[in-house]
Amino acid sequence: MARIIVITSGKGGVGKTTTSAALAMGLAQRGKRTVVIDFDVGLRNLDLIMGCERRVVYDFINVINQEANLNQALIRDKRCDHLYVLPASQTRDKDALTKEGVGRVLEELAQSYDFIVCDSPAGIEHGATMAMYYADDAIVVTNPEVSSVRDSDRMLGILSSRSRRAENSDEPVREFLLLTRYNAERVEIGEMLSVEDVQEILSLNLLGVIPESKAVLNASNSGIPVILDRESDAGQAYGDVVSRYLGEEVPHRFIHTEKKGFLSRIFRG
Amino acid sequence: MAVNPQKPGSDALRSFELKAASFTLPIIRLLDENVEAVAARLGAKVEKAPDFFRNTPVVIDLTALPSNSGAVELPLLVGLLRGYGMIPFGVRGGDKEQHATAEALELAVLRESYVRRDRSPEDPKGSDATETAVEVEVPASSVPIKTLAPVRRPNQGFMLVTRPVRSGQRVYAAGGDLTVSAAVSSGAELMADGNIHVYGPLRGRALAGMNGNTEARIFCQDLQAELVSIAGHYRVSENIPIELRGVPVQIFLDQKLLRIEKL
């Protein structure tokens, strides 16, 4: 039975789609059969980040409306055999996501995959609630600034009351915090909230900290999930996130500014 | 429960002075006279937040129904609400025929000092529709205390919340104390008829003594609240002195003045 993971935030532009792509790729690279679904109907983006935009024929809504079957709509990633993408429809709106339809598609996917990653749209409206409704795990993507933290908090409240697990009084959705666009230097001079500040407000299990990095934009532009860029700090940080999600103990990196400053000062010149 | 079938004010001078008190109560604003339709939608609402509705006094609002819709089956509706654990205790609005039915059901007919018509009719029911500071006047009846009986239910119980109360969530402990052993986020709202105890940081709103109980208090380990209120006497964050922020305090009413004291 597959585990359903929702990548959510409330606020837009914090890195949900980047995270969905990276996490899905990371899981697939470790041999897990993974499918990543774009729930942002009408504002499709995941296909671009995954670099499969030219291969979209049918989409999630077609499958929900039974105009196509899953195998027709799923796009196999060219870099990793275990990874499939289910793109959103660009011509419809969020209302096309019905609770029954989404449930049916997820159930069918659960038969043959280990992980289903749901890339939630921003906001707390229908699209976002549909993305999180069936979730087993939630990764709340947050930027270190107050409005993002508050929106994440709101999203967590909705998760704990409006998910299927909450409605059936099952074991609650496992919630994880992922801090993205973290700039340790700006944190040090007090321009940005620190990991501790965010943790104090949200009191969540910290899955990882992704540093602000040029590699993310470059990766998005070229349609390569940033986790494949192993040279980059963001790529490595996402690698750690995948390990931690799978239960490995990995120390947190990129939280503090590099300590080599001291040595380089001595041996300068 | 007493009923006030008289025209407002007509008989008020006889044996009691007319007193006004305000309560915050959920109002079930009917838009559809078909009780079965109401039942279906209400059931879904209640399922989402059963604790919110349990033992909650509610007022049935008939003002939004078209006039001459005397057909609304109040007995059925009252039974429905009671079935969900709510305590319907009065109606507002409606016509004479409905008032007579309400009377027969021992419901109070509430006269309001003002009617707010600006509410969106889309979401009339459920937790989101709790109106704040609705004026509910005690009818000048022969047994005014009894009219309030469903509202004042001391020691009826308490509510314990162990998970963080997130922004946008509201928790109402009707008829008793509310204890939260986790953090209360900014944008969250705690309400209790009795005292409120918070053992994590309190960053949201806390309103104790919702039923007008001026003895209610708020206790918290780390006061960072946006607003605190006891029986309607409130203070916003801006007016809380810095030395009282972030420390354990109790908040209570002293001669109608809201006081915040270090513990």
PDB file of N, CA, C and O in Angstrom, chain A residues 4 44 64 72-73 93 97 113-114 116 157 163 171 182 189 200 206-208 211 225 231 234 242-243:
ATOM      1  N   ILE A   4       0.826   8.224   0.961  1.00  0.00           N
ATOM      2  CA  ILE A   4       0.486   9.453   0.236  1.00  0.00           C
ATOM      3  C   ILE A   4       1.074  10.641   0.985  1.00  0.00           C
ATOM      4  O   ILE A   4       0.800  10.838   2.171  1.00  0.00           O
ATOM      5  N   ARG A  44      -0.614  24.802 -14.118  1.00  0.00           N
ATOM      6  CA  ARG A  44       0.272  23.649 -14.170  1.00  0.00           C
ATOM      7  C   ARG A  44       1.747  24.075 -14.222  1.00  0.00           C
ATOM      8  O   ARG A  44       2.106  24.921 -15.021  1.00  0.00           O
ATOM      9  N   ILE A  64      -9.659  11.648 -13.827  1.00  0.00           N
ATOM     10  CA  ILE A  64     -10.772  11.778 -12.877  1.00  0.00           C
ATOM     11  C   ILE A  64     -12.108  11.640 -13.607  1.00  0.00           C
ATOM     12  O   ILE A  64     -13.030  10.977 -13.145  1.00  0.00           O
ATOM     13  N   GLN A  72      -2.421   5.989 -19.699  1.00  0.00           N
ATOM     14  CA  GLN A  72      -2.306   6.961 -20.783  1.00  0.00           C
ATOM     15  C   GLN A  72      -1.807   8.304 -20.273  1.00  0.00           C
ATOM     16  O   GLN A  72      -1.158   9.053 -20.992  1.00  0.00           O
ATOM     17  N   ALA A  73      -2.171   8.625 -19.044  1.00  0.00           N
ATOM     18  CA  ALA A  73      -1.853   9.958 -18.518  1.00  0.00           C
ATOM     19  C   ALA A  73      -0.493  10.013 -17.834  1.00  0.00           C
ATOM     20  O   ALA A  73       0.160  11.058 -17.827  1.00  0.00           O
ATOM     21  N   ASP A  93     -10.433  24.259 -14.106  1.00  0.00           N
ATOM     22  CA  ASP A  93     -10.142  24.884 -12.823  1.00  0.00           C
ATOM     23  C   ASP A  93     -10.267  23.851 -11.709  1.00  0.00           C
ATOM     24  O   ASP A  93     -10.593  22.694 -11.933  1.00  0.00           O
ATOM     25  N   LEU A  97     -11.640  18.935  -9.583  1.00  0.00           N
ATOM     26  CA  LEU A  97     -11.161  17.925  -8.631  1.00  0.00           C
ATOM     27  C   LEU A  97     -12.313  17.550  -7.710  1.00  0.00           C
ATOM     28  O   LEU A  97     -12.740  18.351  -6.883  1.00  0.00           O
ATOM     29  N   TYR A 113       2.248   1.621  -6.595  1.00  0.00           N
ATOM     30  CA  TYR A 113       3.361   2.511  -6.240  1.00  0.00           C
ATOM     31  C   TYR A 113       3.628   2.452  -4.746  1.00  0.00           C
ATOM     32  O   TYR A 113       2.754   2.097  -3.955  1.00  0.00           O
ATOM     33  N   ASP A 114       4.866   2.862  -4.374  1.00  0.00           N
ATOM     34  CA  ASP A 114       5.228   2.915  -2.952  1.00  0.00           C
ATOM     35  C   ASP A 114       4.900   4.282  -2.356  1.00  0.00           C
ATOM     36  O   ASP A 114       4.490   4.389  -1.213  1.00  0.00           O
ATOM     37  N   ILE A 116       3.143   8.230  -3.219  1.00  0.00           N
ATOM     38  CA  ILE A 116       2.406   9.157  -4.078  1.00  0.00           C
ATOM     39  C   ILE A 116       2.639  10.552  -3.518  1.00  0.00           C
ATOM     40  O   ILE A 116       2.256  10.840  -2.382  1.00  0.00           O
ATOM     41  N   GLY A 157      -3.532  23.571  10.823  1.00  0.00           N
ATOM     42  CA  GLY A 157      -4.831  23.490  11.485  1.00  0.00           C
ATOM     43  C   GLY A 157      -5.851  22.791  10.591  1.00  0.00           C
ATOM     44  O   GLY A 157      -6.630  21.950  11.047  1.00  0.00           O
ATOM     45  N   SER A 163      -8.644  16.489   7.053  1.00  0.00           N
ATOM     46  CA  SER A 163      -8.128  15.386   6.244  1.00  0.00           C
ATOM     47  C   SER A 163      -9.007  14.160   6.466  1.00  0.00           C
ATOM     48  O   SER A 163      -9.806  14.113   7.397  1.00  0.00           O
ATOM     49  N   GLU A 171      -5.345   7.568  13.031  1.00  0.00           N
ATOM     50  CA  GLU A 171      -4.082   8.156  13.470  1.00  0.00           C
ATOM     51  C   GLU A 171      -3.847   9.426  12.646  1.00  0.00           C
ATOM     52  O   GLU A 171      -3.987   9.417  11.432  1.00  0.00           O
ATOM     53  N   TYR A 182      16.479  29.286   2.827  1.00  0.00           N
ATOM     54  CA  TYR A 182      17.095  29.702   4.088  1.00  0.00           C
ATOM     55  C   TYR A 182      18.449  30.334   3.797  1.00  0.00           C
ATOM     56  O   TYR A 182      19.276  29.762   3.086  1.00  0.00           O
ATOM     57  N   ILE A 189      22.497  38.019  10.906  1.00  0.00           N
ATOM     58  CA  ILE A 189      22.385  39.455  11.183  1.00  0.00           C
ATOM     59  C   ILE A 189      20.947  39.860  11.503  1.00  0.00           C
ATOM     60  O   ILE A 189      20.619  41.036  11.551  1.00  0.00           O
ATOM     61  N   GLU A 200       9.864  27.212  17.109  1.00  0.00           N
ATOM     62  CA  GLU A 200       9.155  27.614  18.324  1.00  0.00           C
ATOM     63  C   GLU A 200       7.695  27.917  18.005  1.00  0.00           C
ATOM     64  O   GLU A 200       6.803  27.604  18.786  1.00  0.00           O
ATOM     65  N   LEU A 206      11.349  18.690  12.291  1.00  0.00           N
ATOM     66  CA  LEU A 206      12.085  19.347  11.204  1.00  0.00           C
ATOM     67  C   LEU A 206      12.665  18.312  10.245  1.00  0.00           C
ATOM     68  O   LEU A 206      13.534  17.530  10.611  1.00  0.00           O
ATOM     69  N   LEU A 207      12.188  18.346   9.005  1.00  0.00           N
ATOM     70  CA  LEU A 207      12.645  17.368   8.018  1.00  0.00           C
ATOM     71  C   LEU A 207      13.912  17.849   7.331  1.00  0.00           C
ATOM     72  O   LEU A 207      14.720  17.044   6.872  1.00  0.00           O
ATOM     73  N   GLY A 208      14.083  19.161   7.259  1.00  0.00           N
ATOM     74  CA  GLY A 208      15.295  19.661   6.627  1.00  0.00           C
ATOM     75  C   GLY A 208      15.266  21.161   6.417  1.00  0.00           C
ATOM     76  O   GLY A 208      14.229  21.796   6.580  1.00  0.00           O
ATOM     77  N   PRO A 211      18.967  25.536   1.747  1.00  0.00           N
ATOM     78  CA  PRO A 211      19.499  26.898   1.656  1.00  0.00           C
ATOM     79  C   PRO A 211      19.030  27.598   0.385  1.00  0.00           C
ATOM     80  O   PRO A 211      18.781  26.953  -0.636  1.00  0.00           O
ATOM     81  N   PRO A 225      15.035  18.325 -11.763  1.00  0.00           N
ATOM     82  CA  PRO A 225      14.851  18.466 -10.315  1.00  0.00           C
ATOM     83  C   PRO A 225      16.196  18.733  -9.640  1.00  0.00           C
ATOM     84  O   PRO A 225      17.192  18.077  -9.963  1.00  0.00           O
ATOM     85  N   GLU A 231      26.282  18.710  -6.974  1.00  0.00           N
ATOM     86  CA  GLU A 231      27.319  19.673  -6.594  1.00  0.00           C
ATOM     87  C   GLU A 231      26.736  20.781  -5.724  1.00  0.00           C
ATOM     88  O   GLU A 231      27.437  21.403  -4.948  1.00  0.00           O
ATOM     89  N   ALA A 234      21.729  23.075  -2.372  1.00  0.00           N
ATOM     90  CA  ALA A 234      20.298  22.752  -2.327  1.00  0.00           C
ATOM     91  C   ALA A 234      20.064  21.290  -2.702  1.00  0.00           C
ATOM     92  O   ALA A 234      19.258  20.590  -2.083  1.00  0.00           O
ATOM     93  N   VAL A 242      15.394  13.462   1.820  1.00  0.00           N
ATOM     94  CA  VAL A 242      14.857  12.159   1.415  1.00  0.00           C
ATOM     95  C   VAL A 242      15.318  11.080   2.406  1.00  0.00           C
ATOM     96  O   VAL A 242      14.526  10.237   2.845  1.00  0.00           O
ATOM     97  N   SER A 243      16.602  11.132   2.780  1.00  0.00           N
ATOM     98  CA  SER A 243      17.114  10.154   3.747  1.00  0.00           C
ATOM     99  C   SER A 243      16.356  10.239   5.058  1.00  0.00           C
ATOM    100  O   SER A 243      15.953   9.232   5.628  1.00  0.00           O
TER     101      SER A 243
END
